[in-house]
Amino acid sequence: QTQPVPNPVSYYLHRSPWWFHRFETLSNHLIELVFPFFTFLGRRMCMVNGAIQILFQVVLIVSGNLSFLNWLTIVPSLACFDDASLGFLFGTRGRARKEVLDLQREDAAGQTPKPNKGMLMRRVVNISLGILIGYLSVPVVMNLLSSKQMMNTSFDPLRIVNTYGAFGSITKERTEVIFQGTLSQDPKAPEAVWEEYQFRCKPGDVYRRPCLISPYHYRLDWLMCYISVYTQTYEQSEWVIHIAGRLLSNDSTVLSLLHHNPFQGRAAPRWVRGEHFRYKFSQPGSSSAAQGKWWLRKRIGAYFPPVNLEGLRGYFQSRNWPHP
């Protein structure tokens, strides 16, 4: 429910029984903290780890739109399988396959040639590189053990080692910033009709089914989910006001990133505002779900007040942004 861009499967997984979530948590810890050590326990255990890691990533791919992260994570897991285990993927004919099999038989029979000068040099380079990486990784490990971890940080000028994490923290509630526009002269007038813009994938319309786009990535949708969680006002994410200005001018570039423009074929809105809502999945089988609602939402307050083009002129100029 709180991942940046949920998919339809996320809806049902989120509403799974409590014991299933406990099983998920336990499995996650085992797969990420225990099974990787199987890599050093021989050929078979290494392949077991590779298969489990790939299966784990497939489950994550199915459970949400996490862009290409999990697809890429499958790639290093393929190194857990040797040529013999992957031989069925290739034809029985071919010179390359024959040469590989010959090398494997020679290695098994202890007939490998004595290391020459080039092979020895390569070993020296490999060992030296390993020592260098180990030395540079000391601050990374210290950061990992720290109670105040730094995410996505490099620890050397060449960025050889670093910490990486897609999510620095996990929230228990989902909030969304919803862009709304109106043609009314007075944004405070009770009769002003505010119409909502819809993004391509992120939650907005409560009746809209979560999308399925992995491994494709809608970056703007992803960023909008982040600002709604980690920032409470637009001052912490000023680029949101830049988007509002573009919407006020019906900018085709920005509108091409959206799913629905309520002012399509009409005059541009006179005012645009950002409303902050708390979202949660509806309960399967409930009256809300029967009405076709995938989401339930409750207004938190204004994320940024109504703005118009003239009022944004000074704001844009102070930041050297081109005025729409």
PDB file of N, CA, C and O in Angstrom, residues 96-138:
ATOM      1  N   ALA A  96      31.799 -23.541 -29.436  1.00  0.00           N
ATOM      2  CA  ALA A  96      31.979 -22.946 -28.111  1.00  0.00           C
ATOM      3  C   ALA A  96      31.568 -23.921 -27.013  1.00  0.00           C
ATOM      4  O   ALA A  96      32.265 -24.079 -26.002  1.00  0.00           O
ATOM      5  N   ARG A  97      30.437 -24.602 -27.222  1.00  0.00           N
ATOM      6  CA  ARG A  97      29.975 -25.558 -26.213  1.00  0.00           C
ATOM      7  C   ARG A  97      30.978 -26.702 -26.055  1.00  0.00           C
ATOM      8  O   ARG A  97      31.284 -27.126 -24.932  1.00  0.00           O
ATOM      9  N   LYS A  98      31.508 -27.189 -27.171  1.00  0.00           N
ATOM     10  CA  LYS A  98      32.471 -28.289 -27.119  1.00  0.00           C
ATOM     11  C   LYS A  98      33.735 -27.880 -26.371  1.00  0.00           C
ATOM     12  O   LYS A  98      34.268 -28.634 -25.553  1.00  0.00           O
ATOM     13  N   GLU A  99      34.205 -26.664 -26.631  1.00  0.00           N
ATOM     14  CA  GLU A  99      35.415 -26.198 -25.966  1.00  0.00           C
ATOM     15  C   GLU A  99      35.201 -26.054 -24.461  1.00  0.00           C
ATOM     16  O   GLU A  99      36.085 -26.379 -23.658  1.00  0.00           O
ATOM     17  N   VAL A 100      34.032 -25.572 -24.068  1.00  0.00           N
ATOM     18  CA  VAL A 100      33.732 -25.427 -22.641  1.00  0.00           C
ATOM     19  C   VAL A 100      33.699 -26.783 -21.958  1.00  0.00           C
ATOM     20  O   VAL A 100      34.258 -26.977 -20.865  1.00  0.00           O
ATOM     21  N   LEU A 101      33.058 -27.759 -22.598  1.00  0.00           N
ATOM     22  CA  LEU A 101      32.985 -29.100 -22.019  1.00  0.00           C
ATOM     23  C   LEU A 101      34.368 -29.730 -21.913  1.00  0.00           C
ATOM     24  O   LEU A 101      34.682 -30.414 -20.928  1.00  0.00           O
ATOM     25  N   ASP A 102      35.213 -29.505 -22.915  1.00  0.00           N
ATOM     26  CA  ASP A 102      36.580 -30.039 -22.869  1.00  0.00           C
ATOM     27  C   ASP A 102      37.357 -29.427 -21.706  1.00  0.00           C
ATOM     28  O   ASP A 102      38.091 -30.132 -20.990  1.00  0.00           O
ATOM     29  N   LEU A 103      37.212 -28.137 -21.518  1.00  0.00           N
ATOM     30  CA  LEU A 103      37.902 -27.470 -20.415  1.00  0.00           C
ATOM     31  C   LEU A 103      37.415 -27.992 -19.068  1.00  0.00           C
ATOM     32  O   LEU A 103      38.211 -28.176 -18.135  1.00  0.00           O
ATOM     33  N   GLN A 104      36.115 -28.242 -18.957  1.00  0.00           N
ATOM     34  CA  GLN A 104      35.572 -28.762 -17.705  1.00  0.00           C
ATOM     35  C   GLN A 104      36.089 -30.166 -17.415  1.00  0.00           C
ATOM     36  O   GLN A 104      36.404 -30.503 -16.271  1.00  0.00           O
ATOM     37  N   ARG A 105      36.193 -30.998 -18.460  1.00  0.00           N
ATOM     38  CA  ARG A 105      36.717 -32.357 -18.259  1.00  0.00           C
ATOM     39  C   ARG A 105      38.189 -32.326 -17.850  1.00  0.00           C
ATOM     40  O   ARG A 105      38.621 -33.075 -16.974  1.00  0.00           O
ATOM     41  N   GLU A 106      38.954 -31.456 -18.479  1.00  0.00           N
ATOM     42  CA  GLU A 106      40.372 -31.340 -18.124  1.00  0.00           C
ATOM     43  C   GLU A 106      40.536 -30.850 -16.690  1.00  0.00           C
ATOM     44  O   GLU A 106      41.402 -31.329 -15.951  1.00  0.00           O
ATOM     45  N   ASP A 107      39.691 -29.906 -16.305  1.00  0.00           N
ATOM     46  CA  ASP A 107      39.780 -29.376 -14.948  1.00  0.00           C
ATOM     47  C   ASP A 107      39.418 -30.450 -13.927  1.00  0.00           C
ATOM     48  O   ASP A 107      40.054 -30.566 -12.870  1.00  0.00           O
ATOM     49  N   ALA A 108      38.392 -31.251 -14.235  1.00  0.00           N
ATOM     50  CA  ALA A 108      37.981 -32.314 -13.319  1.00  0.00           C
ATOM     51  C   ALA A 108      39.050 -33.395 -13.203  1.00  0.00           C
ATOM     52  O   ALA A 108      39.213 -34.021 -12.152  1.00  0.00           O
ATOM     53  N   ALA A 109      39.790 -33.608 -14.284  1.00  0.00           N
ATOM     54  CA  ALA A 109      40.834 -34.639 -14.283  1.00  0.00           C
ATOM     55  C   ALA A 109      42.169 -34.108 -13.778  1.00  0.00           C
ATOM     56  O   ALA A 109      43.157 -34.847 -13.741  1.00  0.00           O
ATOM     57  N   GLY A 110      42.214 -32.857 -13.403  1.00  0.00           N
ATOM     58  CA  GLY A 110      43.454 -32.271 -12.910  1.00  0.00           C
ATOM     59  C   GLY A 110      44.476 -32.027 -13.993  1.00  0.00           C
ATOM     60  O   GLY A 110      45.682 -32.014 -13.730  1.00  0.00           O
ATOM     61  N   GLN A 111      44.022 -31.839 -15.224  1.00  0.00           N
ATOM     62  CA  GLN A 111      44.923 -31.656 -16.356  1.00  0.00           C
ATOM     63  C   GLN A 111      45.055 -30.192 -16.766  1.00  0.00           C
ATOM     64  O   GLN A 111      45.411 -29.889 -17.893  1.00  0.00           O
ATOM     65  N   THR A 112      44.742 -29.305 -15.863  1.00  0.00           N
ATOM     66  CA  THR A 112      44.847 -27.888 -16.194  1.00  0.00           C
ATOM     67  C   THR A 112      46.313 -27.507 -16.381  1.00  0.00           C
ATOM     68  O   THR A 112      47.193 -28.000 -15.667  1.00  0.00           O
ATOM     69  N   PRO A 113      46.606 -26.670 -17.350  1.00  0.00           N
ATOM     70  CA  PRO A 113      48.003 -26.289 -17.608  1.00  0.00           C
ATOM     71  C   PRO A 113      48.579 -25.469 -16.459  1.00  0.00           C
ATOM     72  O   PRO A 113      47.852 -24.839 -15.692  1.00  0.00           O
ATOM     73  N   LYS A 114      49.895 -25.504 -16.356  1.00  0.00           N
ATOM     74  CA  LYS A 114      50.554 -24.712 -15.326  1.00  0.00           C
ATOM     75  C   LYS A 114      50.364 -23.226 -15.619  1.00  0.00           C
ATOM     76  O   LYS A 114      50.370 -22.814 -16.779  1.00  0.00           O
ATOM     77  N   PRO A 115      50.182 -22.440 -14.575  1.00  0.00           N
ATOM     78  CA  PRO A 115      49.954 -21.002 -14.798  1.00  0.00           C
ATOM     79  C   PRO A 115      51.165 -20.348 -15.457  1.00  0.00           C
ATOM     80  O   PRO A 115      52.307 -20.550 -15.038  1.00  0.00           O
ATOM     81  N   ASN A 116      50.891 -19.587 -16.504  1.00  0.00           N
ATOM     82  CA  ASN A 116      51.962 -18.861 -17.172  1.00  0.00           C
ATOM     83  C   ASN A 116      52.077 -17.458 -16.577  1.00  0.00           C
ATOM     84  O   ASN A 116      51.388 -17.114 -15.607  1.00  0.00           O
ATOM     85  N   LYS A 117      52.937 -16.662 -17.176  1.00  0.00           N
ATOM     86  CA  LYS A 117      53.194 -15.325 -16.642  1.00  0.00           C
ATOM     87  C   LYS A 117      51.934 -14.461 -16.666  1.00  0.00           C
ATOM     88  O   LYS A 117      51.648 -13.723 -15.716  1.00  0.00           O
ATOM     89  N   GLY A 118      51.166 -14.570 -17.747  1.00  0.00           N
ATOM     90  CA  GLY A 118      49.949 -13.776 -17.850  1.00  0.00           C
ATOM     91  C   GLY A 118      48.933 -14.141 -16.787  1.00  0.00           C
ATOM     92  O   GLY A 118      48.279 -13.266 -16.198  1.00  0.00           O
ATOM     93  N   MET A 119      48.798 -15.449 -16.519  1.00  0.00           N
ATOM     94  CA  MET A 119      47.852 -15.901 -15.507  1.00  0.00           C
ATOM     95  C   MET A 119      48.268 -15.438 -14.119  1.00  0.00           C
ATOM     96  O   MET A 119      47.434 -15.051 -13.292  1.00  0.00           O
ATOM     97  N   LEU A 120      49.573 -15.467 -13.862  1.00  0.00           N
ATOM     98  CA  LEU A 120      50.065 -15.012 -12.557  1.00  0.00           C
ATOM     99  C   LEU A 120      49.828 -13.517 -12.376  1.00  0.00           C
ATOM    100  O   LEU A 120      49.449 -13.061 -11.288  1.00  0.00           O
ATOM    101  N   MET A 121      50.042 -12.754 -13.444  1.00  0.00           N
ATOM    102  CA  MET A 121      49.799 -11.313 -13.370  1.00  0.00           C
ATOM    103  C   MET A 121      48.322 -11.030 -13.088  1.00  0.00           C
ATOM    104  O   MET A 121      47.979 -10.133 -12.318  1.00  0.00           O
ATOM    105  N   ARG A 122      47.467 -11.819 -13.711  1.00  0.00           N
ATOM    106  CA  ARG A 122      46.033 -11.622 -13.490  1.00  0.00           C
ATOM    107  C   ARG A 122      45.663 -11.914 -12.039  1.00  0.00           C
ATOM    108  O   ARG A 122      44.846 -11.208 -11.445  1.00  0.00           O
ATOM    109  N   ARG A 123      46.265 -12.954 -11.468  1.00  0.00           N
ATOM    110  CA  ARG A 123      45.987 -13.269 -10.071  1.00  0.00           C
ATOM    111  C   ARG A 123      46.432 -12.141  -9.154  1.00  0.00           C
ATOM    112  O   ARG A 123      45.734 -11.784  -8.198  1.00  0.00           O
ATOM    113  N   VAL A 124      47.593 -11.578  -9.458  1.00  0.00           N
ATOM    114  CA  VAL A 124      48.100 -10.466  -8.645  1.00  0.00           C
ATOM    115  C   VAL A 124      47.141  -9.280  -8.715  1.00  0.00           C
ATOM    116  O   VAL A 124      46.822  -8.646  -7.698  1.00  0.00           O
ATOM    117  N   VAL A 125      46.665  -8.992  -9.925  1.00  0.00           N
ATOM    118  CA  VAL A 125      45.733  -7.873 -10.100  1.00  0.00           C
ATOM    119  C   VAL A 125      44.429  -8.145  -9.350  1.00  0.00           C
ATOM    120  O   VAL A 125      43.888  -7.265  -8.668  1.00  0.00           O
ATOM    121  N   ASN A 126      43.926  -9.375  -9.456  1.00  0.00           N
ATOM    122  CA  ASN A 126      42.668  -9.720  -8.786  1.00  0.00           C
ATOM    123  C   ASN A 126      42.791  -9.603  -7.268  1.00  0.00           C
ATOM    124  O   ASN A 126      41.907  -9.059  -6.597  1.00  0.00           O
ATOM    125  N   ILE A 127      43.899 -10.122  -6.732  1.00  0.00           N
ATOM    126  CA  ILE A 127      44.104 -10.063  -5.280  1.00  0.00           C
ATOM    127  C   ILE A 127      44.271  -8.615  -4.826  1.00  0.00           C
ATOM    128  O   ILE A 127      43.709  -8.197  -3.804  1.00  0.00           O
ATOM    129  N   SER A 128      45.016  -7.836  -5.601  1.00  0.00           N
ATOM    130  CA  SER A 128      45.220  -6.422  -5.251  1.00  0.00           C
ATOM    131  C   SER A 128      43.900  -5.663  -5.264  1.00  0.00           C
ATOM    132  O   SER A 128      43.625  -4.843  -4.378  1.00  0.00           O
ATOM    133  N   LEU A 129      43.086  -5.948  -6.277  1.00  0.00           N
ATOM    134  CA  LEU A 129      41.787  -5.284  -6.364  1.00  0.00           C
ATOM    135  C   LEU A 129      40.899  -5.678  -5.186  1.00  0.00           C
ATOM    136  O   LEU A 129      40.198  -4.840  -4.615  1.00  0.00           O
ATOM    137  N   GLY A 130      40.950  -6.949  -4.809  1.00  0.00           N
ATOM    138  CA  GLY A 130      40.164  -7.404  -3.662  1.00  0.00           C
ATOM    139  C   GLY A 130      40.580  -6.715  -2.375  1.00  0.00           C
ATOM    140  O   GLY A 130      39.736  -6.317  -1.566  1.00  0.00           O
ATOM    141  N   ILE A 131      41.895  -6.567  -2.178  1.00  0.00           N
ATOM    142  CA  ILE A 131      42.398  -5.882  -0.981  1.00  0.00           C
ATOM    143  C   ILE A 131      41.964  -4.415  -0.983  1.00  0.00           C
ATOM    144  O   ILE A 131      41.556  -3.865   0.046  1.00  0.00           O
ATOM    145  N   LEU A 132      42.036  -3.769  -2.157  1.00  0.00           N
ATOM    146  CA  LEU A 132      41.636  -2.367  -2.270  1.00  0.00           C
ATOM    147  C   LEU A 132      40.157  -2.189  -1.933  1.00  0.00           C
ATOM    148  O   LEU A 132      39.788  -1.293  -1.160  1.00  0.00           O
ATOM    149  N   ILE A 133      39.314  -3.052  -2.505  1.00  0.00           N
ATOM    150  CA  ILE A 133      37.878  -2.958  -2.234  1.00  0.00           C
ATOM    151  C   ILE A 133      37.594  -3.202  -0.754  1.00  0.00           C
ATOM    152  O   ILE A 133      36.762  -2.525  -0.138  1.00  0.00           O
ATOM    153  N   GLY A 134      38.300  -4.171  -0.167  1.00  0.00           N
ATOM    154  CA  GLY A 134      38.120  -4.445   1.257  1.00  0.00           C
ATOM    155  C   GLY A 134      38.486  -3.251   2.118  1.00  0.00           C
ATOM    156  O   GLY A 134      37.776  -2.906   3.067  1.00  0.00           O
ATOM    157  N   TYR A 135      39.594  -2.597   1.769  1.00  0.00           N
ATOM    158  CA  TYR A 135      40.037  -1.425   2.530  1.00  0.00           C
ATOM    159  C   TYR A 135      39.041  -0.271   2.389  1.00  0.00           C
ATOM    160  O   TYR A 135      38.671   0.381   3.376  1.00  0.00           O
ATOM    161  N   LEU A 136      38.598  -0.026   1.164  1.00  0.00           N
ATOM    162  CA  LEU A 136      37.659   1.073   0.933  1.00  0.00           C
ATOM    163  C   LEU A 136      36.276   0.795   1.525  1.00  0.00           C
ATOM    164  O   LEU A 136      35.499   1.726   1.755  1.00  0.00           O
ATOM    165  N   SER A 137      35.981  -0.477   1.776  1.00  0.00           N
ATOM    166  CA  SER A 137      34.657  -0.841   2.285  1.00  0.00           C
ATOM    167  C   SER A 137      34.533  -0.697   3.795  1.00  0.00           C
ATOM    168  O   SER A 137      33.432  -0.846   4.337  1.00  0.00           O
ATOM    169  N   VAL A 138      35.641  -0.415   4.471  1.00  0.00           N
ATOM    170  CA  VAL A 138      35.589  -0.284   5.932  1.00  0.00           C
ATOM    171  C   VAL A 138      34.576   0.780   6.365  1.00  0.00           C
ATOM    172  O   VAL A 138      33.709   0.519   7.207  1.00  0.00           O
TER     173      VAL A 138
END
